[in-house]
Amino acid sequence: MNRIYGIGLAVGICVVYILGLRVCVRASEAPVTFNRQIAPILYKNCTTCHHPGGGGPFSLLTFDDARRRGQQIMQVTASRYMPPWLPEHGYGDFEDERRLTSEEITLIQKWVSTGMARGEAADAHPDPHYDETWTLGKPDLVLSVERPSTLRASGSDIFLNFVLPYPINQTHYVRAMEIRPGTPQVVHHANVLIDRTASWRHQHPDNWRDGVPGMELIVDAGNTFDPDSHFLFWKPDTPALVEPVGMPWRLDPGNDLILNMHLKPSGKPETVAAQIGLYFTATPPSKQPILLQLEHDSALNIPPGAREFIVEDQLKLPVDVDVLGIYPHAHYLGKDLQAYAILPNGQKTWLIWIRNWDIDRQSVYRYRKPVFLPKGTTIHMHYIYDNSRENVHNPNDPPIRVRAGNRSVDEMGHLWLQVLPVNTSPNSLDPRLLLEAAWMENRLRKEPRDTLALYNLAAAETSEDNYARAVQIYKQVVEINPKDARAWNGLGVGLENTGDWQGAQQAFQKASDADPTLIDAIFNRGKSQLDHGQISEADQSFRAVLRQSPNDASAHSGLAQALLKEENEEAAESEFAASLRIDSQNLDALEGLGQVALSQGQSAQAAEYLERAAQRAPNDSILRQQLAIAYAQLQRFSDAIQQLQQAQHLSPNDPQVHATLSQVYSANGQLPEAIAEEQEALRLNAADADGWNNLGVLEARAGNSAMARDDFEHALRIAPDHGPAKANLARLGAAAKAP
Ligand code: HEC
């Protein structure tokens, strides 16, 4: 590799510095020694990689190690080739900036030019300890690559993706992660992606265990809005990725982690057997960051020989954000990578500047202090590519035309930012939706038929309950790509919510035709069938989901609901129980078991399930009504009344709440309150014959025979064959005639 150092060095007693300043070491000055000044510099900045078994090509731990390479150390530090650090100083203030101060560089130069003394034993610093153990202690969960693969001794770099299924049947929040690549010497960097629907594994059924080649990958984000939010990036001297307090990331049953590794042959065959250690926390996230991307891949079409090919993108922020981290990314032709923000007042804020891009040294950079960017700020990406022979990294000789792509001979130009929305009011929409929509609209401005952007935009609209708009966009996607199963499924959800359930079911069917393994589509079809009275079809759909995914708690609940409607209470109960065993918080299962217990007269059991359900869904008025019935059966009238008052608050125009409340008051001997509630129920629904009959009974008990008679007659005008009203009227007549 030819390498051009920043300056020519004159080594000797007098040393030429970058600024051209000439400093001479005077004999009277205290000598620079390894033990006193040099070891601390190396231990802080170099030995994280340069230790036996580390990512660097040799160790610099001991005095002998360092002295043997003294000249070289002096050169690579003066030119700032080492430690590897790409960002320009002063263009973004980053945590763990791996950069020597000019004083430190001077000390190294003095040490080398004065003969590399070891120094006094009393000055020696304890050398840092590196071993094979986890730096944060024993992880809560260790995932290992199933089949270690062998990297050949030589040849070009390899990019491999290993799938690590998350094996636990329970959601966990990850506060820290450590990657042990097995052989750090060959792993240049590794990225971890969360595949929410195991889509990558399904796409590569034959070889996912052995590692699938590919530099970049796209994984499914699933149906709920749950955008990627964390940089899970590892490089050889990264100890462990500890997330800030309040920002753990989530892993659900059925998720896969994908380990995307950049491997470099070392001269001998090496076994790559990576492990990921995960550390959990019980506390769910209280802050929700999101990753945003700028790119313009469709503009990447670089003619051979072009020395300054520019690719730009910009994104205007719809909300205030704190930028927490940044990850610029290009392949081998990238040269000068700039990112900056233009604030609404016109002020320019640098986010990062890399003058001499080197893919082998790519990294995620975290800001020492979050960079605040107000709403209306435009973020700019400005990348310059060099496709000439002079670019020492150019993989093609002679240069050829290069476009965007996944292989290392293709090019890429991405700028990722981790941002945390700030200054948002607590009741407003999830601000990440606005960011995601702005990002996708930006992509569509560049590429109107970008189906991924259309899909994500529609998903964001769905999360905002803008179903009609979502339907419009999903229709565009399936028009461009009729085989896009996820888009058909999304279209179905949109249609269902705009009232076209027949259209919805057709869309779910199309989704299954395009991809029979997309269980969300089968599940959604089942839900729709259940809601529209097609009970045996729903039963079949949920069973089809369970054949593919036996541990799907929602499908067990769905099947149970269908069984309930088929009046197979026993089978329903066992399906609800199966659901609850998988997901102890499954709302449908808790509610369903509560309902079954109620109908079996097991009021205490019913109350217990329904209380748990109400805790999960405190704003569900129906649940509170059911819970009130259970309480009333247990003679806990004041608890029942309290639940119903809350239900009333949640749905003030539901006559049923008032009718039930009336019955509870009546059972508790509060006759006037009972009458008032029944009157209110009838005000909301005057056509309820049962209600008029009930009101009559209450009036009769209160001694208002004339009013009771009116009420029973009212009931009979609505329903002439109303048996109880007839009987009550007759009894009233008999009582009136009695002497
Ligand atoms: C992030 C890991 C890392 C850190 C930190 C690091 N190095 Fe290196 N170093 C490497 C790797 C990898 C190579 C070999 C490949 C290359 O040149 O990038 C290397 C190569 C070298 C070389 C040989 C250069 C040549 O011309 O072949 C020297 C000398 C060196 N490092 C010294 C240092 C010193 C001194 C420091 C601290 C001031 C340091 N390194 C910090 C990873 C690191």
mmCIF file with all atom_site columns, C-alpha atoms and ligand atoms in Angstrom, residues 1 3 5 41-50 54-58 60 69-77 81-85 98-100 108 184-185 188 235-238 264 358 360-361, ligand 1:
data_model
loop_
_atom_site.group_PDB
_atom_site.id
_atom_site.type_symbol
_atom_site.label_atom_id
_atom_site.label_alt_id
_atom_site.label_comp_id
_atom_site.label_asym_id
_atom_site.label_entity_id
_atom_site.label_seq_id
_atom_site.pdbx_PDB_ins_code
_atom_site.Cartn_x
_atom_site.Cartn_y
_atom_site.Cartn_z
_atom_site.occupancy
_atom_site.B_iso_or_equiv
_atom_site.pdbx_formal_charge
_atom_site.auth_seq_id
_atom_site.auth_comp_id
_atom_site.auth_asym_id
_atom_site.auth_atom_id
_atom_site.pdbx_PDB_model_num
ATOM   1  C  CA  . MET A 1 1   ? 0.000   0.000  0.000  1.00 0.00 ? 1   MET A CA  1
ATOM   2  C  CA  . ARG A 1 3   ? 0.820   5.854  1.855  1.00 0.00 ? 3   ARG A CA  1
ATOM   3  C  CA  . TYR A 1 5   ? 2.357   11.069 5.081  1.00 0.00 ? 5   TYR A CA  1
ATOM   4  C  CA  . ILE A 1 41  ? 0.160   7.636  25.697 1.00 0.00 ? 41  ILE A CA  1
ATOM   5  C  CA  . LEU A 1 42  ? 0.347   4.174  24.143 1.00 0.00 ? 42  LEU A CA  1
ATOM   6  C  CA  . TYR A 1 43  ? -1.915  2.603  26.769 1.00 0.00 ? 43  TYR A CA  1
ATOM   7  C  CA  . LYS A 1 44  ? -4.561  5.247  26.263 1.00 0.00 ? 44  LYS A CA  1
ATOM   8  C  CA  . ASN A 1 45  ? -4.451  5.475  22.467 1.00 0.00 ? 45  ASN A CA  1
ATOM   9  C  CA  . CYS A 1 46  ? -2.835  2.405  20.947 1.00 0.00 ? 46  CYS A CA  1
ATOM   10 C  CA  . THR A 1 47  ? -2.885  -0.816 22.942 1.00 0.00 ? 47  THR A CA  1
ATOM   11 C  CA  . THR A 1 48  ? -6.668  -1.207 22.775 1.00 0.00 ? 48  THR A CA  1
ATOM   12 C  CA  . CYS A 1 49  ? -5.825  -2.565 19.304 1.00 0.00 ? 49  CYS A CA  1
ATOM   13 C  CA  . HIS A 1 50  ? -2.103  -3.225 19.602 1.00 0.00 ? 50  HIS A CA  1
ATOM   14 C  CA  . GLY A 1 54  ? -6.137  -7.495 19.426 1.00 0.00 ? 54  GLY A CA  1
ATOM   15 C  CA  . GLY A 1 55  ? -7.164  -5.818 16.180 1.00 0.00 ? 55  GLY A CA  1
ATOM   16 C  CA  . GLY A 1 56  ? -3.744  -4.286 15.449 1.00 0.00 ? 56  GLY A CA  1
ATOM   17 C  CA  . PRO A 1 57  ? -1.040  -6.197 13.536 1.00 0.00 ? 57  PRO A CA  1
ATOM   18 C  CA  . PHE A 1 58  ? 1.429   -6.238 16.459 1.00 0.00 ? 58  PHE A CA  1
ATOM   19 C  CA  . LEU A 1 60  ? 2.818   -2.242 21.637 1.00 0.00 ? 60  LEU A CA  1
ATOM   20 C  CA  . ARG A 1 69  ? 9.059   0.152  16.299 1.00 0.00 ? 69  ARG A CA  1
ATOM   21 C  CA  . GLY A 1 70  ? 10.112  3.545  17.588 1.00 0.00 ? 70  GLY A CA  1
ATOM   22 C  CA  . GLN A 1 71  ? 10.811  5.158  14.211 1.00 0.00 ? 71  GLN A CA  1
ATOM   23 C  CA  . GLN A 1 72  ? 7.576   3.849  12.772 1.00 0.00 ? 72  GLN A CA  1
ATOM   24 C  CA  . ILE A 1 73  ? 5.566   4.992  15.776 1.00 0.00 ? 73  ILE A CA  1
ATOM   25 C  CA  . MET A 1 74  ? 7.043   8.453  15.420 1.00 0.00 ? 74  MET A CA  1
ATOM   26 C  CA  . GLN A 1 75  ? 6.139   8.601  11.747 1.00 0.00 ? 75  GLN A CA  1
ATOM   27 C  CA  . VAL A 1 76  ? 2.588   7.307  12.007 1.00 0.00 ? 76  VAL A CA  1
ATOM   28 C  CA  . THR A 1 77  ? 1.753   9.549  14.957 1.00 0.00 ? 77  THR A CA  1
ATOM   29 C  CA  . TYR A 1 81  ? -2.089  7.944  10.451 1.00 0.00 ? 81  TYR A CA  1
ATOM   30 C  CA  . MET A 1 82  ? -2.340  6.372  13.906 1.00 0.00 ? 82  MET A CA  1
ATOM   31 C  CA  . PRO A 1 83  ? -4.402  6.112  15.954 1.00 0.00 ? 83  PRO A CA  1
ATOM   32 C  CA  . PRO A 1 84  ? -6.984  5.637  13.219 1.00 0.00 ? 84  PRO A CA  1
ATOM   33 C  CA  . TRP A 1 85  ? -9.337  8.612  13.392 1.00 0.00 ? 85  TRP A CA  1
ATOM   34 C  CA  . ARG A 1 98  ? -8.972  9.025  19.204 1.00 0.00 ? 98  ARG A CA  1
ATOM   35 C  CA  . ARG A 1 99  ? -6.502  11.729 18.469 1.00 0.00 ? 99  ARG A CA  1
ATOM   36 C  CA  . LEU A 1 100 ? -3.146  12.592 19.969 1.00 0.00 ? 100 LEU A CA  1
ATOM   37 C  CA  . ILE A 1 108 ? 7.008   10.705 21.134 1.00 0.00 ? 108 ILE A CA  1
ATOM   38 C  CA  . PRO A 1 184 ? -10.435 -9.468 15.938 1.00 0.00 ? 184 PRO A CA  1
ATOM   39 C  CA  . GLN A 1 185 ? -7.444  -9.414 13.577 1.00 0.00 ? 185 GLN A CA  1
ATOM   40 C  CA  . HIS A 1 188 ? -12.685 -4.759 10.436 1.00 0.00 ? 188 HIS A CA  1
ATOM   41 C  CA  . LYS A 1 235 ? -14.901 -2.032 15.545 1.00 0.00 ? 235 LYS A CA  1
ATOM   42 C  CA  . PRO A 1 236 ? -11.797 -3.679 16.969 1.00 0.00 ? 236 PRO A CA  1
ATOM   43 C  CA  . ASP A 1 237 ? -11.254 -1.344 19.894 1.00 0.00 ? 237 ASP A CA  1
ATOM   44 C  CA  . THR A 1 238 ? -14.894 -0.947 20.876 1.00 0.00 ? 238 THR A CA  1
ATOM   45 C  CA  . LYS A 1 264 ? -10.084 -9.015 5.918  1.00 0.00 ? 264 LYS A CA  1
ATOM   46 C  CA  . ASP A 1 358 ? -11.100 5.050  4.287  1.00 0.00 ? 358 ASP A CA  1
ATOM   47 C  CA  . ASP A 1 360 ? -11.498 0.215  6.613  1.00 0.00 ? 360 ASP A CA  1
ATOM   48 C  CA  . ARG A 1 361 ? -11.649 2.872  9.285  1.00 0.00 ? 361 ARG A CA  1
HETATM 49 C  C1  . HEC B 2 .   ? -8.465  0.988  16.262 1.00 0.00 ? 1   HEC B C1  1
HETATM 50 C  C2  . HEC B 2 .   ? -7.334  0.141  16.343 1.00 0.00 ? 1   HEC B C2  1
HETATM 51 C  C3  . HEC B 2 .   ? -5.959  0.775  16.363 1.00 0.00 ? 1   HEC B C3  1
HETATM 52 C  C4  . HEC B 2 .   ? -5.489  1.736  17.212 1.00 0.00 ? 1   HEC B C4  1
HETATM 53 C  C5  . HEC B 2 .   ? -6.225  2.404  18.368 1.00 0.00 ? 1   HEC B C5  1
HETATM 54 C  C6  . HEC B 2 .   ? -4.120  1.977  16.829 1.00 0.00 ? 1   HEC B C6  1
HETATM 55 N  N1  . HEC B 2 .   ? -3.790  1.189  15.765 1.00 0.00 ? 1   HEC B N1  1
HETATM 56 FE FE1 . HEC B 2 .   ? -1.983  1.104  14.840 1.00 0.00 ? 1   HEC B FE1 1
HETATM 57 N  N2  . HEC B 2 .   ? -2.734  -0.170 13.481 1.00 0.00 ? 1   HEC B N2  1
HETATM 58 C  C7  . HEC B 2 .   ? -4.002  -0.708 13.502 1.00 0.00 ? 1   HEC B C7  1
HETATM 59 C  C8  . HEC B 2 .   ? -4.181  -1.553 12.345 1.00 0.00 ? 1   HEC B C8  1
HETATM 60 C  C9  . HEC B 2 .   ? -5.438  -2.344 12.006 1.00 0.00 ? 1   HEC B C9  1
HETATM 61 C  C10 . HEC B 2 .   ? -2.973  -1.485 11.624 1.00 0.00 ? 1   HEC B C10 1
HETATM 62 C  C11 . HEC B 2 .   ? -2.641  -2.213 10.308 1.00 0.00 ? 1   HEC B C11 1
HETATM 63 C  C12 . HEC B 2 .   ? -3.476  -1.772 9.156  1.00 0.00 ? 1   HEC B C12 1
HETATM 64 C  C13 . HEC B 2 .   ? -3.399  -0.310 8.896  1.00 0.00 ? 1   HEC B C13 1
HETATM 65 O  O1  . HEC B 2 .   ? -2.333  0.203  8.580  1.00 0.00 ? 1   HEC B O1  1
HETATM 66 O  O2  . HEC B 2 .   ? -4.474  0.317  9.052  1.00 0.00 ? 1   HEC B O2  1
HETATM 67 C  C14 . HEC B 2 .   ? -2.100  -0.614 12.366 1.00 0.00 ? 1   HEC B C14 1
HETATM 68 C  C15 . HEC B 2 .   ? -0.811  -0.302 11.977 1.00 0.00 ? 1   HEC B C15 1
HETATM 69 C  C16 . HEC B 2 .   ? 0.084   0.397  12.758 1.00 0.00 ? 1   HEC B C16 1
HETATM 70 C  C17 . HEC B 2 .   ? 1.439   0.605  12.416 1.00 0.00 ? 1   HEC B C17 1
HETATM 71 C  C18 . HEC B 2 .   ? 2.122   0.120  11.179 1.00 0.00 ? 1   HEC B C18 1
HETATM 72 C  C19 . HEC B 2 .   ? 1.919   1.139  10.093 1.00 0.00 ? 1   HEC B C19 1
HETATM 73 C  C20 . HEC B 2 .   ? 2.536   0.752  8.778  1.00 0.00 ? 1   HEC B C20 1
HETATM 74 O  O3  . HEC B 2 .   ? 3.113   1.618  8.175  1.00 0.00 ? 1   HEC B O3  1
HETATM 75 O  O4  . HEC B 2 .   ? 2.348   -0.405 8.402  1.00 0.00 ? 1   HEC B O4  1
HETATM 76 C  C21 . HEC B 2 .   ? 2.009   1.331  13.431 1.00 0.00 ? 1   HEC B C21 1
HETATM 77 C  C22 . HEC B 2 .   ? 3.423   1.769  13.558 1.00 0.00 ? 1   HEC B C22 1
HETATM 78 C  C23 . HEC B 2 .   ? 0.950   1.579  14.376 1.00 0.00 ? 1   HEC B C23 1
HETATM 79 N  N3  . HEC B 2 .   ? -0.192  0.999  13.944 1.00 0.00 ? 1   HEC B N3  1
HETATM 80 C  C24 . HEC B 2 .   ? 1.106   2.318  15.536 1.00 0.00 ? 1   HEC B C24 1
HETATM 81 C  C25 . HEC B 2 .   ? 0.054   2.732  16.319 1.00 0.00 ? 1   HEC B C25 1
HETATM 82 C  C26 . HEC B 2 .   ? 0.202   3.665  17.396 1.00 0.00 ? 1   HEC B C26 1
HETATM 83 C  C27 . HEC B 2 .   ? 1.487   4.298  17.834 1.00 0.00 ? 1   HEC B C27 1
HETATM 84 C  C28 . HEC B 2 .   ? -1.034  3.850  17.906 1.00 0.00 ? 1   HEC B C28 1
HETATM 85 C  C29 . HEC B 2 .   ? -1.436  4.786  19.022 1.00 0.00 ? 1   HEC B C29 1
HETATM 86 C  C30 . HEC B 2 .   ? -0.967  6.123  18.946 1.00 0.00 ? 1   HEC B C30 1
HETATM 87 C  C31 . HEC B 2 .   ? -1.948  2.994  17.181 1.00 0.00 ? 1   HEC B C31 1
HETATM 88 N  N4  . HEC B 2 .   ? -1.245  2.354  16.210 1.00 0.00 ? 1   HEC B N4  1
HETATM 89 C  C32 . HEC B 2 .   ? -3.299  2.894  17.447 1.00 0.00 ? 1   HEC B C32 1
HETATM 90 C  C33 . HEC B 2 .   ? -4.970  -0.500 14.448 1.00 0.00 ? 1   HEC B C33 1
HETATM 91 C  C34 . HEC B 2 .   ? -4.877  0.445  15.459 1.00 0.00 ? 1   HEC B C34 1
#
